């Protein structure tokens, strides 16, 4: 495989595939060959609506096709393991949605299975590849804030009506922690070189929708060298900007509107020299950045913006937060 153009199959007739991923794939010249759904009716309607040549309920038949290079798994979270394992059996490369799985056991098995089969497994964490987050990492690594002491993540948003389904249910993949906290971890882990130690957290059910799972959470997570990370994630906050701040001994980074799906946001650096905006050059679609890196990794050039291991590490943080909301105790990240 030397081409940058991939031929994709979709597992999951999902909103994210229709609204973000298929448009991003097509904008890069990739082809989308077909979709698998649990319902023949939904598969057919989805294929028609998204101009896909092939629709099926038979995952193995779809992923076994010769005209497919890679598979994008965007089914609901508790199905990710089953679907990824089917793709691994077919020997195709995989881009799996986050959270990688609903348990660490499942996620570890998925990463191991892909490694054994020699196929690429990447996770659709769109934030780490964003220009804003690459720049924040570059600033921290270059010593712009000195020794990092604290990170604050504001990722409280309003859940749009069209997504007010399984996320608010009582299933194993529901709730704001698996939905959003794992995204926070996907940027904080690489920023702090990935060594999360433990977490304490408190969640709530704030929305008018009678959710069976948490729709808001605040967490405190300790990383190596006693760096403290604070997160606020919610489905219930319509007007707050998202953001990420890094506070160090020599300076502070304040990044606004950077925890979103769109290539927006600004970064300000504050230190002894004053306060200044950091110039950002790359405003490409975040999913196109991710797909470009994925296609390059398939060609053997570089690594995806979030590898299977990165997805596993992000899930480990989210799971410690989830466990802490249930036990009321400090929980190890493992
Ligand atoms: P959707 O609810 O749109 O789709 C998930 C599944 O729900 C589909 O695969 C489909 O099952 C089923 N479904 C969809 N519409 C209907 C319907 N009208 N009636 C019955 N079933 C339906 O989920 P999302 O697109 O929001 O999320 C999918 C995955 O993507 C999740 O893992 C999520 O965490 C992740 N995600 C990631 C984002 C990112 O930025 N990286 C953003 C949003 C989501 P079937 O395939 O069987 O038809």
PDB file of N, CA and C in Angstrom, residues 8 21 37 41 47 89 95 125 128 201 209 216 218 252 278 289 299 315 318 331:
ATOM      1  N   UNK A   8     -12.513   3.055   2.146  1.00  0.00           N
ATOM      2  CA  UNK A   8     -13.027   2.825   3.503  1.00  0.00           C
ATOM      3  C   UNK A   8     -14.327   2.035   3.508  1.00  0.00           C
ATOM      4  N   UNK A  21     -16.914  12.472   9.325  1.00  0.00           N
ATOM      5  CA  UNK A  21     -15.860  11.608   8.790  1.00  0.00           C
ATOM      6  C   UNK A  21     -15.997  11.369   7.288  1.00  0.00           C
ATOM      7  N   UNK A  37     -24.695  -1.907   9.306  1.00  0.00           N
ATOM      8  CA  UNK A  37     -25.553  -1.489  10.415  1.00  0.00           C
ATOM      9  C   UNK A  37     -26.181  -2.743  11.004  1.00  0.00           C
ATOM     10  N   UNK A  41     -32.775  -1.979   7.216  1.00  0.00           N
ATOM     11  CA  UNK A  41     -33.506  -0.773   6.819  1.00  0.00           C
ATOM     12  C   UNK A  41     -32.637   0.486   7.024  1.00  0.00           C
ATOM     13  N   UNK A  47     -27.115   4.471   3.484  1.00  0.00           N
ATOM     14  CA  UNK A  47     -26.338   4.419   2.236  1.00  0.00           C
ATOM     15  C   UNK A  47     -26.925   5.375   1.211  1.00  0.00           C
ATOM     16  N   UNK A  89      -9.653  -9.662  12.119  1.00  0.00           N
ATOM     17  CA  UNK A  89      -9.703 -10.985  11.464  1.00  0.00           C
ATOM     18  C   UNK A  89      -9.598 -10.853   9.944  1.00  0.00           C
ATOM     19  N   UNK A  95      -9.648   2.516  12.031  1.00  0.00           N
ATOM     20  CA  UNK A  95      -9.810   3.748  12.796  1.00  0.00           C
ATOM     21  C   UNK A  95     -11.044   3.543  13.655  1.00  0.00           C
ATOM     22  N   UNK A 125      -9.567  10.225  18.277  1.00  0.00           N
ATOM     23  CA  UNK A 125      -9.433  11.407  19.138  1.00  0.00           C
ATOM     24  C   UNK A 125      -8.954  12.530  18.224  1.00  0.00           C
ATOM     25  N   UNK A 128      -5.746  15.784  19.673  1.00  0.00           N
ATOM     26  CA  UNK A 128      -4.279  15.849  19.772  1.00  0.00           C
ATOM     27  C   UNK A 128      -3.583  16.330  18.505  1.00  0.00           C
ATOM     28  N   UNK A 201     -13.166  12.381  41.702  1.00  0.00           N
ATOM     29  CA  UNK A 201     -14.153  13.033  40.839  1.00  0.00           C
ATOM     30  C   UNK A 201     -15.540  13.001  41.462  1.00  0.00           C
ATOM     31  N   UNK A 209     -33.473  15.812  31.076  1.00  0.00           N
ATOM     32  CA  UNK A 209     -33.806  14.651  30.255  1.00  0.00           C
ATOM     33  C   UNK A 209     -33.913  13.354  31.030  1.00  0.00           C
ATOM     34  N   UNK A 216     -22.676  15.454  33.878  1.00  0.00           N
ATOM     35  CA  UNK A 216     -21.711  16.488  34.259  1.00  0.00           C
ATOM     36  C   UNK A 216     -20.727  15.867  35.239  1.00  0.00           C
ATOM     37  N   UNK A 218     -16.846  16.837  37.456  1.00  0.00           N
ATOM     38  CA  UNK A 218     -15.582  17.545  37.690  1.00  0.00           C
ATOM     39  C   UNK A 218     -14.604  16.529  38.265  1.00  0.00           C
ATOM     40  N   UNK A 252       2.177  30.980  32.041  1.00  0.00           N
ATOM     41  CA  UNK A 252       0.886  30.312  31.891  1.00  0.00           C
ATOM     42  C   UNK A 252       0.444  30.381  30.438  1.00  0.00           C
ATOM     43  N   UNK A 278      -0.267  33.675  20.591  1.00  0.00           N
ATOM     44  CA  UNK A 278       0.615  32.787  19.840  1.00  0.00           C
ATOM     45  C   UNK A 278       0.012  32.582  18.455  1.00  0.00           C
ATOM     46  N   UNK A 289      -6.881  16.244   9.306  1.00  0.00           N
ATOM     47  CA  UNK A 289      -5.519  16.096   9.851  1.00  0.00           C
ATOM     48  C   UNK A 289      -5.316  14.668  10.328  1.00  0.00           C
ATOM     49  N   UNK A 299       0.943   3.891   5.083  1.00  0.00           N
ATOM     50  CA  UNK A 299       2.068   3.809   4.133  1.00  0.00           C
ATOM     51  C   UNK A 299       3.391   3.536   4.838  1.00  0.00           C
ATOM     52  N   UNK A 315      -8.537   6.119  27.913  1.00  0.00           N
ATOM     53  CA  UNK A 315      -9.612   5.373  28.572  1.00  0.00           C
ATOM     54  C   UNK A 315      -9.262   5.079  30.027  1.00  0.00           C
ATOM     55  N   UNK A 318     -10.180   8.066  32.006  1.00  0.00           N
ATOM     56  CA  UNK A 318     -11.641   8.182  32.099  1.00  0.00           C
ATOM     57  C   UNK A 318     -12.199   7.139  33.075  1.00  0.00           C
ATOM     58  N   UNK A 331      -8.979   7.073  43.013  1.00  0.00           N
ATOM     59  CA  UNK A 331      -8.809   5.823  42.263  1.00  0.00           C
ATOM     60  C   UNK A 331      -7.546   5.877  41.405  1.00  0.00           C
TER      61      UNK A 331
END
